[in-house]
Amino acid sequence: ADGELVQYHYGLKDLVTILFYIFIAIILHAVVQEYALDKINRRLHLSKVKHSKFNESGQLVAFHLTSMVWCLYVVVTEGYISNPRSLWENYPHVYLPFQVKFFYLCQLAYWLHALPELYFQKVRKEEIPRQLRCIALYLVHIAGAYLLNLTRLGLILLLLQYLAEFFFHMARLVYFTDENNEKLFNVWAVVFVVTRLFTLTLYILVIGFGLPRVENQALDPERGNFLSFLFNNILFRMSVLLLVCLFQASVMWRFIHFQLRRWREYWNEQSSRKRAATGAKQQAKPLKRDSGYHENGVVKAENGTSPRTKKLKSP
């Protein structure tokens, strides 16, 4: 009927849908690589290492930008930003609107498609462990939010994460085209710190204050209630918050260490340039001439006489 709201639940048929969109993601990946990244690479003439990183950042910029705009549209139209209480009210959120379910399935399909792309893109062996770790973390968090019925919180967290990742990979692309241009890295640094603070605030708000106030606190897997009874226990709740804070602190520590190393390299480069410029100026200074003037390669005194003493002839 017109105006009837249809909602969806997860099930085994989602695997077939995810498999279909894995093939779609592989095709889109090839299109971006062929018609955009390869053409830019041919103009830049990058080395093999930079060529691989450029392709990785180029693909992730396209994906993060698309996902960020899509996720922002979903959270705005569903009212999750205007009403933060909706992140935990009426938990568990078993039944999902179509656009929320479709977004999660596409996210899972993209990160699963990244596994065969490691072979298709001929990624170096040194880079494979790092990329596998990144793919596994995304899959665990997205699938966890989807299966544990924390889709609303997961959407906000993905939006913050993709915002920071977009600026990082965009800064890398600009750096590969012009190694003297590192302004976007400074923008990424500010965005990264702000998104970490918002992420930590959301965790404390939802886990510390939201889920413990849910009416149904009993474990009920059939209704999708997996977590509220755990967060009703203050000891478990504080332990989870402590783990979250430690994890965010470790992320910030690695970020600060990276920034300090980058600034140290920058200042060392600037100081070496200054020393080179100072040495060049000293070499360019004109040498002082002897008193007098030169004539046919011979130094003459100011009064026109030769500076060498004349030998007296014997009488």
PDB file of C-alpha atoms in Angstrom:
ATOM      1  CA  ALA A   1       0.000   0.000   0.000  1.00  0.00           C
ATOM      2  CA  ASP A   2       1.087   3.602  -0.561  1.00  0.00           C
ATOM      3  CA  GLY A   3       2.953   5.023   2.446  1.00  0.00           C
ATOM      4  CA  GLU A   4       3.687   1.625   3.945  1.00  0.00           C
ATOM      5  CA  LEU A   5       7.161   1.477   5.458  1.00  0.00           C
ATOM      6  CA  VAL A   6       9.058  -1.693   4.542  1.00  0.00           C
ATOM      7  CA  GLN A   7      11.979  -2.693   6.759  1.00  0.00           C
ATOM      8  CA  TYR A   8      14.524  -5.482   6.462  1.00  0.00           C
ATOM      9  CA  HIS A   9      16.411  -7.952   8.618  1.00  0.00           C
ATOM     10  CA  TYR A  10      19.706  -9.725   7.987  1.00  0.00           C
ATOM     11  CA  GLY A  11      19.855 -13.360   6.927  1.00  0.00           C
ATOM     12  CA  LEU A  12      21.722 -15.945   4.871  1.00  0.00           C
ATOM     13  CA  LYS A  13      20.490 -14.445   1.591  1.00  0.00           C
ATOM     14  CA  ASP A  14      22.672 -11.440   2.352  1.00  0.00           C
ATOM     15  CA  LEU A  15      25.675 -13.567   1.385  1.00  0.00           C
ATOM     16  CA  VAL A  16      24.361 -13.901  -2.177  1.00  0.00           C
ATOM     17  CA  THR A  17      23.789 -10.146  -2.374  1.00  0.00           C
ATOM     18  CA  ILE A  18      27.280  -9.449  -1.041  1.00  0.00           C
ATOM     19  CA  LEU A  19      28.792 -11.856  -3.588  1.00  0.00           C
ATOM     20  CA  PHE A  20      27.012 -10.050  -6.419  1.00  0.00           C
ATOM     21  CA  TYR A  21      28.271  -6.641  -5.291  1.00  0.00           C
ATOM     22  CA  ILE A  22      31.797  -7.995  -4.885  1.00  0.00           C
ATOM     23  CA  PHE A  23      31.846  -8.483  -8.668  1.00  0.00           C
ATOM     24  CA  ILE A  24      30.388  -4.988  -9.136  1.00  0.00           C
ATOM     25  CA  ALA A  25      33.137  -3.558  -6.914  1.00  0.00           C
ATOM     26  CA  ILE A  26      35.828  -5.372  -8.912  1.00  0.00           C
ATOM     27  CA  ILE A  27      34.453  -3.891 -12.151  1.00  0.00           C
ATOM     28  CA  LEU A  28      34.295  -0.368 -10.698  1.00  0.00           C
ATOM     29  CA  HIS A  29      37.825  -0.790  -9.335  1.00  0.00           C
ATOM     30  CA  ALA A  30      39.071  -1.669 -12.815  1.00  0.00           C
ATOM     31  CA  VAL A  31      37.228   1.299 -14.375  1.00  0.00           C
ATOM     32  CA  VAL A  32      38.789   3.801 -11.943  1.00  0.00           C
ATOM     33  CA  GLN A  33      42.212   2.238 -12.486  1.00  0.00           C
ATOM     34  CA  GLU A  34      42.004   2.177 -16.278  1.00  0.00           C
ATOM     35  CA  TYR A  35      40.381   5.541 -17.035  1.00  0.00           C
ATOM     36  CA  ALA A  36      41.788   7.692 -14.238  1.00  0.00           C
ATOM     37  CA  LEU A  37      44.782   6.413 -12.292  1.00  0.00           C
ATOM     38  CA  ASP A  38      46.735   4.822 -15.144  1.00  0.00           C
ATOM     39  CA  LYS A  39      46.494   7.986 -17.241  1.00  0.00           C
ATOM     40  CA  ILE A  40      47.782  10.113 -14.364  1.00  0.00           C
ATOM     41  CA  ASN A  41      50.595   7.626 -13.657  1.00  0.00           C
ATOM     42  CA  ARG A  42      51.837   7.807 -17.228  1.00  0.00           C
ATOM     43  CA  ARG A  43      52.227  11.565 -16.887  1.00  0.00           C
ATOM     44  CA  LEU A  44      53.923  11.534 -13.484  1.00  0.00           C
ATOM     45  CA  HIS A  45      56.501   8.785 -14.216  1.00  0.00           C
ATOM     46  CA  LEU A  46      56.539   7.553 -10.620  1.00  0.00           C
ATOM     47  CA  SER A  47      58.806   4.850  -9.241  1.00  0.00           C
ATOM     48  CA  LYS A  48      57.432   1.370  -8.535  1.00  0.00           C
ATOM     49  CA  VAL A  49      56.978   2.045  -4.812  1.00  0.00           C
ATOM     50  CA  LYS A  50      55.237   5.381  -5.367  1.00  0.00           C
ATOM     51  CA  HIS A  51      53.239   3.899  -8.240  1.00  0.00           C
ATOM     52  CA  SER A  52      51.756   1.253  -5.910  1.00  0.00           C
ATOM     53  CA  LYS A  53      50.979   3.781  -3.172  1.00  0.00           C
ATOM     54  CA  PHE A  54      49.474   6.188  -5.683  1.00  0.00           C
ATOM     55  CA  ASN A  55      47.113   3.498  -6.978  1.00  0.00           C
ATOM     56  CA  GLU A  56      46.128   2.520  -3.431  1.00  0.00           C
ATOM     57  CA  SER A  57      45.393   6.107  -2.386  1.00  0.00           C
ATOM     58  CA  GLY A  58      43.584   6.864  -5.642  1.00  0.00           C
ATOM     59  CA  GLN A  59      41.218   3.930  -5.207  1.00  0.00           C
ATOM     60  CA  LEU A  60      40.590   4.761  -1.545  1.00  0.00           C
ATOM     61  CA  VAL A  61      39.951   8.444  -2.277  1.00  0.00           C
ATOM     62  CA  ALA A  62      37.194   7.478  -4.718  1.00  0.00           C
ATOM     63  CA  PHE A  63      35.734   4.949  -2.281  1.00  0.00           C
ATOM     64  CA  HIS A  64      35.947   7.152   0.835  1.00  0.00           C
ATOM     65  CA  LEU A  65      34.432  10.144  -0.934  1.00  0.00           C
ATOM     66  CA  THR A  66      31.516   8.088  -2.273  1.00  0.00           C
ATOM     67  CA  SER A  67      30.928   6.335   1.065  1.00  0.00           C
ATOM     68  CA  MET A  68      31.223   9.577   3.019  1.00  0.00           C
ATOM     69  CA  VAL A  69      28.609  11.380   0.928  1.00  0.00           C
ATOM     70  CA  TRP A  70      26.333   8.328   0.946  1.00  0.00           C
ATOM     71  CA  CYS A  71      26.689   7.797   4.705  1.00  0.00           C
ATOM     72  CA  LEU A  72      26.047  11.489   5.416  1.00  0.00           C
ATOM     73  CA  TYR A  73      22.876  11.341   3.319  1.00  0.00           C
ATOM     74  CA  VAL A  74      21.665   8.262   5.209  1.00  0.00           C
ATOM     75  CA  VAL A  75      22.273   9.625   8.722  1.00  0.00           C
ATOM     76  CA  VAL A  76      20.668  12.966   7.835  1.00  0.00           C
ATOM     77  CA  THR A  77      17.558  11.513   6.185  1.00  0.00           C
ATOM     78  CA  GLU A  78      17.112   8.951   8.974  1.00  0.00           C
ATOM     79  CA  GLY A  79      17.490  11.636  11.650  1.00  0.00           C
ATOM     80  CA  TYR A  80      20.413  10.060  13.511  1.00  0.00           C
ATOM     81  CA  ILE A  81      22.337  13.342  13.736  1.00  0.00           C
ATOM     82  CA  SER A  82      19.428  15.579  14.689  1.00  0.00           C
ATOM     83  CA  ASN A  83      18.345  13.109  17.385  1.00  0.00           C
ATOM     84  CA  PRO A  84      21.408  11.511  19.052  1.00  0.00           C
ATOM     85  CA  ARG A  85      19.166   9.571  21.457  1.00  0.00           C
ATOM     86  CA  SER A  86      18.051   7.455  18.504  1.00  0.00           C
ATOM     87  CA  LEU A  87      21.483   5.802  18.542  1.00  0.00           C
ATOM     88  CA  TRP A  88      20.458   3.696  21.556  1.00  0.00           C
ATOM     89  CA  GLU A  89      16.702   4.174  21.937  1.00  0.00           C
ATOM     90  CA  ASN A  90      14.594   1.109  21.147  1.00  0.00           C
ATOM     91  CA  TYR A  91      17.662  -1.136  21.027  1.00  0.00           C
ATOM     92  CA  PRO A  92      17.993  -3.679  19.458  1.00  0.00           C
ATOM     93  CA  HIS A  93      17.542  -2.109  16.024  1.00  0.00           C
ATOM     94  CA  VAL A  94      16.665  -5.391  14.336  1.00  0.00           C
ATOM     95  CA  TYR A  95      14.670  -4.032  11.398  1.00  0.00           C
ATOM     96  CA  LEU A  96      16.483  -1.668   9.084  1.00  0.00           C
ATOM     97  CA  PRO A  97      15.382   0.781   6.394  1.00  0.00           C
ATOM     98  CA  PHE A  98      16.394  -0.249   2.894  1.00  0.00           C
ATOM     99  CA  GLN A  99      19.115   2.393   2.495  1.00  0.00           C
ATOM    100  CA  VAL A 100      20.776   1.428   5.791  1.00  0.00           C
ATOM    101  CA  LYS A 101      20.817  -2.284   4.939  1.00  0.00           C
ATOM    102  CA  PHE A 102      21.997  -1.633   1.384  1.00  0.00           C
ATOM    103  CA  PHE A 103      24.805   0.615   2.641  1.00  0.00           C
ATOM    104  CA  TYR A 104      26.121  -2.075   4.993  1.00  0.00           C
ATOM    105  CA  LEU A 105      25.975  -4.780   2.331  1.00  0.00           C
ATOM    106  CA  CYS A 106      27.907  -2.595  -0.110  1.00  0.00           C
ATOM    107  CA  GLN A 107      30.503  -1.790   2.538  1.00  0.00           C
ATOM    108  CA  LEU A 108      31.054  -5.485   3.276  1.00  0.00           C
ATOM    109  CA  ALA A 109      31.242  -6.231  -0.459  1.00  0.00           C
ATOM    110  CA  TYR A 110      33.867  -3.549  -1.039  1.00  0.00           C
ATOM    111  CA  TRP A 111      36.209  -4.683   1.724  1.00  0.00           C
ATOM    112  CA  LEU A 112      35.797  -8.321   0.701  1.00  0.00           C
ATOM    113  CA  HIS A 113      36.608  -7.417  -2.902  1.00  0.00           C
ATOM    114  CA  ALA A 114      39.868  -5.874  -1.631  1.00  0.00           C
ATOM    115  CA  LEU A 115      41.186  -9.392  -0.896  1.00  0.00           C
ATOM    116  CA  PRO A 116      41.351 -10.625  -4.533  1.00  0.00           C
ATOM    117  CA  GLU A 117      42.508  -7.147  -5.577  1.00  0.00           C
ATOM    118  CA  LEU A 118      45.738  -7.765  -3.687  1.00  0.00           C
ATOM    119  CA  TYR A 119      46.491 -10.382  -6.360  1.00  0.00           C
ATOM    120  CA  PHE A 120      45.106  -8.444  -9.320  1.00  0.00           C
ATOM    121  CA  GLN A 121      47.047  -5.278  -8.409  1.00  0.00           C
ATOM    122  CA  LYS A 122      50.264  -7.274  -7.806  1.00  0.00           C
ATOM    123  CA  VAL A 123      50.822  -5.688  -4.416  1.00  0.00           C
ATOM    124  CA  ARG A 124      54.335  -6.066  -3.056  1.00  0.00           C
ATOM    125  CA  LYS A 125      54.862  -8.734  -0.393  1.00  0.00           C
ATOM    126  CA  GLU A 126      56.006  -6.113   2.107  1.00  0.00           C
ATOM    127  CA  GLU A 127      52.683  -4.265   1.798  1.00  0.00           C
ATOM    128  CA  ILE A 128      50.382  -7.307   2.025  1.00  0.00           C
ATOM    129  CA  PRO A 129      50.401  -7.712   5.875  1.00  0.00           C
ATOM    130  CA  ARG A 130      49.536  -4.043   6.396  1.00  0.00           C
ATOM    131  CA  GLN A 131      46.694  -4.109   3.890  1.00  0.00           C
ATOM    132  CA  LEU A 132      45.341  -7.418   5.240  1.00  0.00           C
ATOM    133  CA  ARG A 133      45.302  -5.951   8.738  1.00  0.00           C
ATOM    134  CA  CYS A 134      43.415  -2.871   7.511  1.00  0.00           C
ATOM    135  CA  ILE A 135      40.863  -4.971   5.580  1.00  0.00           C
ATOM    136  CA  ALA A 136      40.315  -7.292   8.553  1.00  0.00           C
ATOM    137  CA  LEU A 137      39.701  -4.375  10.942  1.00  0.00           C
ATOM    138  CA  TYR A 138      37.117  -2.826   8.636  1.00  0.00           C
ATOM    139  CA  LEU A 139      35.343  -6.140   8.087  1.00  0.00           C
ATOM    140  CA  VAL A 140      35.221  -6.950  11.808  1.00  0.00           C
ATOM    141  CA  HIS A 141      33.832  -3.552  12.786  1.00  0.00           C
ATOM    142  CA  ILE A 142      31.294  -3.284   9.948  1.00  0.00           C
ATOM    143  CA  ALA A 143      30.078  -6.879  10.302  1.00  0.00           C
ATOM    144  CA  GLY A 144      29.994  -6.508  14.093  1.00  0.00           C
ATOM    145  CA  ALA A 145      27.801  -3.411  13.934  1.00  0.00           C
ATOM    146  CA  TYR A 146      25.539  -5.107  11.362  1.00  0.00           C
ATOM    147  CA  LEU A 147      25.100  -8.418  13.202  1.00  0.00           C
ATOM    148  CA  LEU A 148      24.910  -6.977  16.734  1.00  0.00           C
ATOM    149  CA  ASN A 149      22.224  -4.479  15.657  1.00  0.00           C
ATOM    150  CA  LEU A 150      24.380  -1.420  16.322  1.00  0.00           C
ATOM    151  CA  THR A 151      23.915  -0.095  12.805  1.00  0.00           C
ATOM    152  CA  ARG A 152      23.081   3.468  13.845  1.00  0.00           C
ATOM    153  CA  LEU A 153      26.218   3.895  15.920  1.00  0.00           C
ATOM    154  CA  GLY A 154      28.214   2.155  13.184  1.00  0.00           C
ATOM    155  CA  LEU A 155      27.053   4.668  10.574  1.00  0.00           C
ATOM    156  CA  ILE A 156      28.253   7.654  12.599  1.00  0.00           C
ATOM    157  CA  LEU A 157      31.595   6.001  13.361  1.00  0.00           C
ATOM    158  CA  LEU A 158      32.126   5.079   9.708  1.00  0.00           C
ATOM    159  CA  LEU A 159      31.360   8.638   8.665  1.00  0.00           C
ATOM    160  CA  LEU A 160      34.021   9.986  11.038  1.00  0.00           C
ATOM    161  CA  GLN A 161      36.558   7.348  10.011  1.00  0.00           C
ATOM    162  CA  TYR A 162      36.045   7.870   6.280  1.00  0.00           C
ATOM    163  CA  LEU A 163      36.332  11.642   6.694  1.00  0.00           C
ATOM    164  CA  ALA A 164      39.806  11.341   8.230  1.00  0.00           C
ATOM    165  CA  GLU A 165      40.909   8.659   5.756  1.00  0.00           C
ATOM    166  CA  PHE A 166      39.750  10.744   2.785  1.00  0.00           C
ATOM    167  CA  PHE A 167      41.956  13.690   3.754  1.00  0.00           C
ATOM    168  CA  PHE A 168      44.930  11.403   4.418  1.00  0.00           C
ATOM    169  CA  HIS A 169      44.842   9.683   1.036  1.00  0.00           C
ATOM    170  CA  MET A 170      44.068  12.964  -0.719  1.00  0.00           C
ATOM    171  CA  ALA A 171      47.160  14.462   0.908  1.00  0.00           C
ATOM    172  CA  ARG A 172      49.229  11.503  -0.316  1.00  0.00           C
ATOM    173  CA  LEU A 173      48.004  12.000  -3.896  1.00  0.00           C
ATOM    174  CA  VAL A 174      48.934  15.693  -3.809  1.00  0.00           C
ATOM    175  CA  TYR A 175      52.319  14.843  -2.295  1.00  0.00           C
ATOM    176  CA  PHE A 176      53.091  12.362  -5.088  1.00  0.00           C
ATOM    177  CA  THR A 177      52.353  15.011  -7.710  1.00  0.00           C
ATOM    178  CA  ASP A 178      54.339  17.726  -5.884  1.00  0.00           C
ATOM    179  CA  GLU A 179      56.672  16.641  -3.084  1.00  0.00           C
ATOM    180  CA  ASN A 180      56.992  20.217  -1.807  1.00  0.00           C
ATOM    181  CA  ASN A 181      53.260  20.490  -1.167  1.00  0.00           C
ATOM    182  CA  GLU A 182      52.414  19.070   2.279  1.00  0.00           C
ATOM    183  CA  LYS A 183      49.634  21.467   3.303  1.00  0.00           C
ATOM    184  CA  LEU A 184      46.924  18.815   3.092  1.00  0.00           C
ATOM    185  CA  PHE A 185      48.811  16.704   5.635  1.00  0.00           C
ATOM    186  CA  ASN A 186      48.324  19.538   8.126  1.00  0.00           C
ATOM    187  CA  VAL A 187      44.610  19.605   7.315  1.00  0.00           C
ATOM    188  CA  TRP A 188      44.460  15.838   7.775  1.00  0.00           C
ATOM    189  CA  ALA A 189      46.200  16.149  11.152  1.00  0.00           C
ATOM    190  CA  VAL A 190      43.518  18.534  12.430  1.00  0.00           C
ATOM    191  CA  VAL A 191      40.665  16.418  11.033  1.00  0.00           C
ATOM    192  CA  PHE A 192      42.175  13.248  12.500  1.00  0.00           C
ATOM    193  CA  VAL A 193      42.374  14.685  16.025  1.00  0.00           C
ATOM    194  CA  VAL A 194      38.827  16.074  15.838  1.00  0.00           C
ATOM    195  CA  THR A 195      37.366  12.776  14.574  1.00  0.00           C
ATOM    196  CA  ARG A 196      39.189  10.815  17.317  1.00  0.00           C
ATOM    197  CA  LEU A 197      37.655  13.100  19.949  1.00  0.00           C
ATOM    198  CA  PHE A 198      34.167  12.699  18.468  1.00  0.00           C
ATOM    199  CA  THR A 199      34.638   8.926  18.246  1.00  0.00           C
ATOM    200  CA  LEU A 200      35.647   8.672  21.897  1.00  0.00           C
ATOM    201  CA  THR A 201      32.742  10.904  22.918  1.00  0.00           C
ATOM    202  CA  LEU A 202      30.269   8.724  21.018  1.00  0.00           C
ATOM    203  CA  TYR A 203      31.592   5.560  22.652  1.00  0.00           C
ATOM    204  CA  ILE A 204      31.241   7.072  26.128  1.00  0.00           C
ATOM    205  CA  LEU A 205      27.779   8.451  25.347  1.00  0.00           C
ATOM    206  CA  VAL A 206      26.336   5.241  23.887  1.00  0.00           C
ATOM    207  CA  ILE A 207      28.118   2.617  25.996  1.00  0.00           C
ATOM    208  CA  GLY A 208      28.340   4.559  29.248  1.00  0.00           C
ATOM    209  CA  PHE A 209      24.943   6.249  29.292  1.00  0.00           C
ATOM    210  CA  GLY A 210      22.733   5.019  26.450  1.00  0.00           C
ATOM    211  CA  LEU A 211      22.681   1.229  26.387  1.00  0.00           C
ATOM    212  CA  PRO A 212      22.435   0.810  30.216  1.00  0.00           C
ATOM    213  CA  ARG A 213      19.103   2.697  30.093  1.00  0.00           C
ATOM    214  CA  VAL A 214      17.472   0.366  27.566  1.00  0.00           C
ATOM    215  CA  GLU A 215      14.211  -1.059  28.917  1.00  0.00           C
ATOM    216  CA  ASN A 216      14.787  -4.672  27.893  1.00  0.00           C
ATOM    217  CA  GLN A 217      17.983  -5.718  29.677  1.00  0.00           C
ATOM    218  CA  ALA A 218      17.622  -9.498  29.296  1.00  0.00           C
ATOM    219  CA  LEU A 219      19.626 -11.581  26.832  1.00  0.00           C
ATOM    220  CA  ASP A 220      17.293 -12.367  23.951  1.00  0.00           C
ATOM    221  CA  PRO A 221      19.098 -13.592  20.771  1.00  0.00           C
ATOM    222  CA  GLU A 222      15.795 -14.184  18.978  1.00  0.00           C
ATOM    223  CA  ARG A 223      14.969 -10.495  19.268  1.00  0.00           C
ATOM    224  CA  GLY A 224      18.552  -9.484  18.555  1.00  0.00           C
ATOM    225  CA  ASN A 225      19.334  -8.259  22.057  1.00  0.00           C
ATOM    226  CA  PHE A 226      22.977  -9.239  22.550  1.00  0.00           C
ATOM    227  CA  LEU A 227      24.565  -6.373  24.467  1.00  0.00           C
ATOM    228  CA  SER A 228      22.255  -4.390  26.717  1.00  0.00           C
ATOM    229  CA  PHE A 229      22.319  -6.951  29.538  1.00  0.00           C
ATOM    230  CA  LEU A 230      26.149  -6.825  29.498  1.00  0.00           C
ATOM    231  CA  PHE A 231      26.327  -3.054  29.651  1.00  0.00           C
ATOM    232  CA  ASN A 232      23.912  -3.061  32.574  1.00  0.00           C
ATOM    233  CA  ASN A 233      26.818  -4.474  34.608  1.00  0.00           C
ATOM    234  CA  ILE A 234      28.900  -1.490  35.700  1.00  0.00           C
ATOM    235  CA  LEU A 235      32.110  -3.533  35.928  1.00  0.00           C
ATOM    236  CA  PHE A 236      31.776  -4.794  32.344  1.00  0.00           C
ATOM    237  CA  ARG A 237      30.778  -1.335  31.141  1.00  0.00           C
ATOM    238  CA  MET A 238      33.812   0.330  32.729  1.00  0.00           C
ATOM    239  CA  SER A 239      36.103  -2.395  31.367  1.00  0.00           C
ATOM    240  CA  VAL A 240      34.841  -1.825  27.820  1.00  0.00           C
ATOM    241  CA  LEU A 241      35.224   1.938  28.157  1.00  0.00           C
ATOM    242  CA  LEU A 242      38.738   1.474  29.502  1.00  0.00           C
ATOM    243  CA  LEU A 243      39.660  -0.716  26.506  1.00  0.00           C
ATOM    244  CA  VAL A 244      38.176   1.853  24.132  1.00  0.00           C
ATOM    245  CA  CYS A 245      40.143   4.676  25.768  1.00  0.00           C
ATOM    246  CA  LEU A 246      43.377   2.658  25.653  1.00  0.00           C
ATOM    247  CA  PHE A 247      42.833   1.835  21.993  1.00  0.00           C
ATOM    248  CA  GLN A 248      42.189   5.479  21.101  1.00  0.00           C
ATOM    249  CA  ALA A 249      45.236   6.507  23.150  1.00  0.00           C
ATOM    250  CA  SER A 250      47.420   4.055  21.221  1.00  0.00           C
ATOM    251  CA  VAL A 251      46.087   5.432  17.936  1.00  0.00           C
ATOM    252  CA  MET A 252      46.850   8.991  19.068  1.00  0.00           C
ATOM    253  CA  TRP A 253      50.331   7.970  20.213  1.00  0.00           C
ATOM    254  CA  ARG A 254      51.156   6.508  16.804  1.00  0.00           C
ATOM    255  CA  PHE A 255      49.747   9.633  15.182  1.00  0.00           C
ATOM    256  CA  ILE A 256      51.860  11.948  17.373  1.00  0.00           C
ATOM    257  CA  HIS A 257      54.952   9.833  16.720  1.00  0.00           C
ATOM    258  CA  PHE A 258      54.295  10.040  12.971  1.00  0.00           C
ATOM    259  CA  GLN A 259      53.844  13.825  13.126  1.00  0.00           C
ATOM    260  CA  LEU A 260      57.025  14.342  15.159  1.00  0.00           C
ATOM    261  CA  ARG A 261      59.011  12.240  12.694  1.00  0.00           C
ATOM    262  CA  ARG A 262      57.561  14.147   9.741  1.00  0.00           C
ATOM    263  CA  TRP A 263      58.330  17.537  11.323  1.00  0.00           C
ATOM    264  CA  ARG A 264      61.869  16.395  12.202  1.00  0.00           C
ATOM    265  CA  GLU A 265      62.465  15.357   8.611  1.00  0.00           C
ATOM    266  CA  TYR A 266      61.013  18.645   7.393  1.00  0.00           C
ATOM    267  CA  TRP A 267      63.254  20.779   9.618  1.00  0.00           C
ATOM    268  CA  ASN A 268      66.322  18.707   8.766  1.00  0.00           C
ATOM    269  CA  GLU A 269      65.595  19.252   5.093  1.00  0.00           C
ATOM    270  CA  GLN A 270      65.107  22.984   5.618  1.00  0.00           C
ATOM    271  CA  SER A 271      68.343  23.294   7.591  1.00  0.00           C
ATOM    272  CA  SER A 272      70.287  21.400   4.911  1.00  0.00           C
ATOM    273  CA  ARG A 273      68.853  23.707   2.273  1.00  0.00           C
ATOM    274  CA  LYS A 274      69.905  26.757   4.292  1.00  0.00           C
ATOM    275  CA  ARG A 275      73.426  25.398   4.709  1.00  0.00           C
ATOM    276  CA  ALA A 276      73.636  24.701   0.984  1.00  0.00           C
ATOM    277  CA  ALA A 277      72.384  28.207   0.176  1.00  0.00           C
ATOM    278  CA  THR A 278      74.872  29.790   2.610  1.00  0.00           C
ATOM    279  CA  GLY A 279      77.759  27.822   1.085  1.00  0.00           C
ATOM    280  CA  ALA A 280      76.726  28.891  -2.396  1.00  0.00           C
ATOM    281  CA  LYS A 281      76.642  32.559  -1.340  1.00  0.00           C
ATOM    282  CA  GLN A 282      80.084  32.331   0.180  1.00  0.00           C
ATOM    283  CA  GLN A 283      81.486  30.818  -2.993  1.00  0.00           C
ATOM    284  CA  ALA A 284      79.814  33.503  -5.084  1.00  0.00           C
ATOM    285  CA  LYS A 285      81.498  36.401  -3.192  1.00  0.00           C
ATOM    286  CA  PRO A 286      84.100  38.226  -5.407  1.00  0.00           C
ATOM    287  CA  LEU A 287      87.774  37.974  -4.375  1.00  0.00           C
ATOM    288  CA  LYS A 288      89.533  41.148  -3.322  1.00  0.00           C
ATOM    289  CA  ARG A 289      91.994  42.422  -5.871  1.00  0.00           C
ATOM    290  CA  ASP A 290      95.449  43.592  -5.030  1.00  0.00           C
ATOM    291  CA  SER A 291      96.072  47.301  -4.924  1.00  0.00           C
ATOM    292  CA  GLY A 292      96.603  48.689  -8.357  1.00  0.00           C
ATOM    293  CA  TYR A 293      95.244  47.578 -11.643  1.00  0.00           C
ATOM    294  CA  HIS A 294      95.857  44.823 -14.186  1.00  0.00           C
ATOM    295  CA  GLU A 295      97.302  45.401 -17.606  1.00  0.00           C
ATOM    296  CA  ASN A 296      97.991  42.480 -19.933  1.00  0.00           C
ATOM    297  CA  GLY A 297      97.989  40.140 -16.983  1.00  0.00           C
ATOM    298  CA  VAL A 298     100.579  42.209 -15.070  1.00  0.00           C
ATOM    299  CA  VAL A 299      99.724  43.992 -11.850  1.00  0.00           C
ATOM    300  CA  LYS A 300     100.633  47.691 -11.996  1.00  0.00           C
ATOM    301  CA  ALA A 301     100.937  49.950  -9.003  1.00  0.00           C
ATOM    302  CA  GLU A 302      98.702  52.923  -8.624  1.00  0.00           C
ATOM    303  CA  ASN A 303     101.435  55.379  -9.768  1.00  0.00           C
ATOM    304  CA  GLY A 304     102.011  53.352 -12.904  1.00  0.00           C
ATOM    305  CA  THR A 305     105.256  51.757 -11.745  1.00  0.00           C
ATOM    306  CA  SER A 306     105.718  48.042 -11.472  1.00  0.00           C
ATOM    307  CA  PRO A 307     105.357  46.634  -7.934  1.00  0.00           C
ATOM    308  CA  ARG A 308     108.504  44.544  -8.367  1.00  0.00           C
ATOM    309  CA  THR A 309     111.779  46.106  -7.290  1.00  0.00           C
ATOM    310  CA  LYS A 310     114.183  46.924 -10.037  1.00  0.00           C
ATOM    311  CA  LYS A 311     117.624  45.434 -10.040  1.00  0.00           C
ATOM    312  CA  LEU A 312     120.431  48.002  -9.968  1.00  0.00           C
ATOM    313  CA  LYS A 313     122.939  47.612 -12.724  1.00  0.00           C
ATOM    314  CA  SER A 314     126.530  47.415 -11.654  1.00  0.00           C
ATOM    315  CA  PRO A 315     128.625  50.292 -12.951  1.00  0.00           C
TER     316      PRO A 315
END
